[in-house]
PDB file of C-alpha atoms in Angstrom:
ATOM      1  CA  UNK M1125      59.451 103.407 113.667  1.00  0.00           C
ATOM      2  CA  UNK M1126      59.347 100.433 111.067  1.00  0.00           C
ATOM      3  CA  UNK M1127      57.362  97.262 112.054  1.00  0.00           C
ATOM      4  CA  UNK M1128      60.219  94.900 110.647  1.00  0.00           C
ATOM      5  CA  UNK M1129      62.894  97.309 111.684  1.00  0.00           C
ATOM      6  CA  UNK M1130      64.157  96.973 108.004  1.00  0.00           C
ATOM      7  CA  UNK M1131      63.602  99.757 105.366  1.00  0.00           C
ATOM      8  CA  UNK M1132      64.654 100.538 101.315  1.00  0.00           C
ATOM      9  CA  UNK M1133      65.570 103.976 100.838  1.00  0.00           C
ATOM     10  CA  UNK M1134      67.796 105.188  98.196  1.00  0.00           C
ATOM     11  CA  UNK M1135      68.068 101.203  97.037  1.00  0.00           C
ATOM     12  CA  UNK M1136      70.249 100.647 100.278  1.00  0.00           C
ATOM     13  CA  UNK M1137      69.063  98.110 102.690  1.00  0.00           C
ATOM     14  CA  UNK M1138      69.682  99.748 106.287  1.00  0.00           C
ATOM     15  CA  UNK M1139      68.542  97.986 109.937  1.00  0.00           C
ATOM     16  CA  UNK M1140      66.119 101.160 111.815  1.00  0.00           C
ATOM     17  CA  UNK M1141      68.050 102.789 114.536  1.00  0.00           C
ATOM     18  CA  UNK M1142      66.406 101.276 117.341  1.00  0.00           C
ATOM     19  CA  UNK M1143      66.737  97.599 115.824  1.00  0.00           C
ATOM     20  CA  UNK M1144      70.167  98.615 115.354  1.00  0.00           C
ATOM     21  CA  UNK M1145      71.044  99.445 118.852  1.00  0.00           C
ATOM     22  CA  UNK M1146      68.954  96.757 120.533  1.00  0.00           C
ATOM     23  CA  UNK M1147      70.950  94.063 118.434  1.00  0.00           C
ATOM     24  CA  UNK M1148      73.475  95.550 116.898  1.00  0.00           C
ATOM     25  CA  UNK M1149      75.069  97.855 119.372  1.00  0.00           C
ATOM     26  CA  UNK M1150      75.113 101.705 119.221  1.00  0.00           C
ATOM     27  CA  UNK M1151      74.448 103.575 116.308  1.00  0.00           C
ATOM     28  CA  UNK M1152      76.871 106.961 116.789  1.00  0.00           C
ATOM     29  CA  UNK M1153      79.272 108.081 118.703  1.00  0.00           C
ATOM     30  CA  UNK M1154      77.628 109.289 121.404  1.00  0.00           C
ATOM     31  CA  UNK M1155      76.478 106.018 121.848  1.00  0.00           C
ATOM     32  CA  UNK M1156      79.947 104.264 122.117  1.00  0.00           C
ATOM     33  CA  UNK M1157      81.558 103.368 125.667  1.00  0.00           C
ATOM     34  CA  UNK M1158      84.402 104.457 125.983  1.00  0.00           C
ATOM     35  CA  UNK M1159      86.286 101.009 125.063  1.00  0.00           C
ATOM     36  CA  UNK M1160      84.984 101.577 121.265  1.00  0.00           C
ATOM     37  CA  UNK M1161      86.070 105.056 121.374  1.00  0.00           C
ATOM     38  CA  UNK M1162      89.687 103.840 122.207  1.00  0.00           C
ATOM     39  CA  UNK M1163      88.926 101.092 119.010  1.00  0.00           C
ATOM     40  CA  UNK M1164      88.051 103.803 116.970  1.00  0.00           C
ATOM     41  CA  UNK M1165      90.956 105.475 117.521  1.00  0.00           C
ATOM     42  CA  UNK M1166      92.873 102.826 116.664  1.00  0.00           C
ATOM     43  CA  UNK M1167      91.290 102.108 113.617  1.00  0.00           C
ATOM     44  CA  UNK M1168      91.642 105.717 112.541  1.00  0.00           C
ATOM     45  CA  UNK M1169      95.594 104.971 113.582  1.00  0.00           C
ATOM     46  CA  UNK M1170      95.391 102.024 111.454  1.00  0.00           C
ATOM     47  CA  UNK M1171      93.937 104.390 108.578  1.00  0.00           C
ATOM     48  CA  UNK M1172      96.919 105.815 107.962  1.00  0.00           C
ATOM     49  CA  UNK M1173      99.209 102.876 107.252  1.00  0.00           C
ATOM     50  CA  UNK M1174      96.555 100.250 105.527  1.00  0.00           C
ATOM     51  CA  UNK M1175      95.675 101.499 102.558  1.00  0.00           C
ATOM     52  CA  UNK M1176      93.113  99.897 100.222  1.00  0.00           C
ATOM     53  CA  UNK M1177      95.388  98.269  98.376  1.00  0.00           C
ATOM     54  CA  UNK M1178      97.556  96.578 101.255  1.00  0.00           C
ATOM     55  CA  UNK M1179      94.023  94.834 101.747  1.00  0.00           C
ATOM     56  CA  UNK M1180      93.953  93.566  98.614  1.00  0.00           C
ATOM     57  CA  UNK M1181      97.455  92.558  98.464  1.00  0.00           C
ATOM     58  CA  UNK M1182      97.264  90.448 101.858  1.00  0.00           C
ATOM     59  CA  UNK M1183      93.930  88.707 100.875  1.00  0.00           C
ATOM     60  CA  UNK M1184      94.899  87.285  97.572  1.00  0.00           C
ATOM     61  CA  UNK M1185      98.187  85.992  98.501  1.00  0.00           C
ATOM     62  CA  UNK M1186      96.930  84.200 102.067  1.00  0.00           C
ATOM     63  CA  UNK M1187      96.172  80.910 101.519  1.00  0.00           C
ATOM     64  CA  UNK M1188      95.258  81.021 106.050  1.00  0.00           C
ATOM     65  CA  UNK M1189      91.618  80.807 106.693  1.00  0.00           C
ATOM     66  CA  UNK M1190      91.924  82.497 110.393  1.00  0.00           C
ATOM     67  CA  UNK M1191      94.552  85.039 108.655  1.00  0.00           C
ATOM     68  CA  UNK M1192      92.104  86.224 105.836  1.00  0.00           C
ATOM     69  CA  UNK M1193      89.381  86.390 108.101  1.00  0.00           C
ATOM     70  CA  UNK M1194      90.990  89.202 110.873  1.00  0.00           C
ATOM     71  CA  UNK M1195      92.051  90.447 107.165  1.00  0.00           C
ATOM     72  CA  UNK M1196      88.794  90.751 106.298  1.00  0.00           C
ATOM     73  CA  UNK M1197      87.233  92.293 109.061  1.00  0.00           C
ATOM     74  CA  UNK M1198      89.905  94.667 109.703  1.00  0.00           C
ATOM     75  CA  UNK M1199      88.865  95.934 106.439  1.00  0.00           C
ATOM     76  CA  UNK M1200      85.181  96.093 107.065  1.00  0.00           C
ATOM     77  CA  UNK M1201      85.842  97.624 110.542  1.00  0.00           C
ATOM     78  CA  UNK M1202      87.888 100.493 108.623  1.00  0.00           C
ATOM     79  CA  UNK M1203      85.600 100.763 105.944  1.00  0.00           C
ATOM     80  CA  UNK M1204      82.437 101.032 108.036  1.00  0.00           C
ATOM     81  CA  UNK M1205      83.945 103.742 110.611  1.00  0.00           C
ATOM     82  CA  UNK M1206      86.697 105.875 108.776  1.00  0.00           C
ATOM     83  CA  UNK M1207      85.334 107.826 106.274  1.00  0.00           C
ATOM     84  CA  UNK M1208      88.489 108.804 104.696  1.00  0.00           C
ATOM     85  CA  UNK M1209      89.072 105.358 104.457  1.00  0.00           C
ATOM     86  CA  UNK M1210      85.863 104.097 103.336  1.00  0.00           C
ATOM     87  CA  UNK M1211      86.198 106.672 100.163  1.00  0.00           C
ATOM     88  CA  UNK M1212      89.959 105.791  99.413  1.00  0.00           C
ATOM     89  CA  UNK M1213      87.870 101.976  99.176  1.00  0.00           C
ATOM     90  CA  UNK M1214      85.606 103.049  96.888  1.00  0.00           C
ATOM     91  CA  UNK M1215      88.663 105.333  94.865  1.00  0.00           C
ATOM     92  CA  UNK M1216      90.793 102.490  94.505  1.00  0.00           C
ATOM     93  CA  UNK M1217      87.628 100.615  93.131  1.00  0.00           C
ATOM     94  CA  UNK M1218      85.701  99.121  96.273  1.00  0.00           C
ATOM     95  CA  UNK M1219      85.259  95.224  96.083  1.00  0.00           C
ATOM     96  CA  UNK M1220      86.313  94.530  92.654  1.00  0.00           C
ATOM     97  CA  UNK M1221      90.136  94.024  93.077  1.00  0.00           C
ATOM     98  CA  UNK M1222      88.610  91.145  95.669  1.00  0.00           C
ATOM     99  CA  UNK M1223      86.889  88.808  93.229  1.00  0.00           C
ATOM    100  CA  UNK M1224      89.274  86.694  92.818  1.00  0.00           C
ATOM    101  CA  UNK M1225      90.740  86.496  96.746  1.00  0.00           C
ATOM    102  CA  UNK M1226      87.079  85.960  98.660  1.00  0.00           C
ATOM    103  CA  UNK M1227      85.493  83.260  97.052  1.00  0.00           C
ATOM    104  CA  UNK M1228      88.686  80.990  98.227  1.00  0.00           C
ATOM    105  CA  UNK M1229      86.834  81.290 101.678  1.00  0.00           C
ATOM    106  CA  UNK M1230      83.405  81.367 100.833  1.00  0.00           C
ATOM    107  CA  UNK M1231      82.729  78.606 103.591  1.00  0.00           C
ATOM    108  CA  UNK M1232      84.430  80.812 106.493  1.00  0.00           C
ATOM    109  CA  UNK M1233      81.881  81.760 108.428  1.00  0.00           C
ATOM    110  CA  UNK M1234      83.458  84.586 109.804  1.00  0.00           C
ATOM    111  CA  UNK M1235      84.480  86.210 106.491  1.00  0.00           C
ATOM    112  CA  UNK M1236      80.712  85.733 105.463  1.00  0.00           C
ATOM    113  CA  UNK M1237      79.129  87.163 108.454  1.00  0.00           C
ATOM    114  CA  UNK M1238      81.738  90.284 108.064  1.00  0.00           C
ATOM    115  CA  UNK M1239      80.408  90.350 104.015  1.00  0.00           C
ATOM    116  CA  UNK M1240      76.335  90.308 105.917  1.00  0.00           C
ATOM    117  CA  UNK M1241      77.519  93.214 108.377  1.00  0.00           C
ATOM    118  CA  UNK M1242      78.935  94.987 105.557  1.00  0.00           C
ATOM    119  CA  UNK M1243      75.742  94.670 102.982  1.00  0.00           C
ATOM    120  CA  UNK M1244      73.526  94.817 105.579  1.00  0.00           C
ATOM    121  CA  UNK M1245      74.688  98.053 106.547  1.00  0.00           C
ATOM    122  CA  UNK M1246      75.184  96.547 110.102  1.00  0.00           C
ATOM    123  CA  UNK M1247      77.890  97.903 112.558  1.00  0.00           C
ATOM    124  CA  UNK M1248      80.311  95.095 112.806  1.00  0.00           C
ATOM    125  CA  UNK M1249      82.309  96.620 116.048  1.00  0.00           C
ATOM    126  CA  UNK M1250      80.041  94.511 118.451  1.00  0.00           C
ATOM    127  CA  UNK M1251      80.150  91.296 116.869  1.00  0.00           C
TER     128      UNK M1251
END
């Protein structure tokens, strides 16, 4: 275990599994509750319909903070939990298409929290 619970490997910051479970929830599917597993199944279904370009279009044209926050949280949930979506997202340019839309909402605590979860590799499913 790491003394502070944080380590850097391959230039990626991550929280140790024990800290993640204590503070942020389960780290592997076996640790997920039935409710969490149902949520993951729903996210998998969304991944067939909602493609990365959909999120870019929604967020670029969105002026409502609550709608943008919901869309961005769903994007991060899918990116963290659906490997096929994460791969398609990175192939479509990752966060580069969002450089004009996300700054509109920099004062939104919800979007900031979602971004921090993504940057710190912290599971957003339990927030």
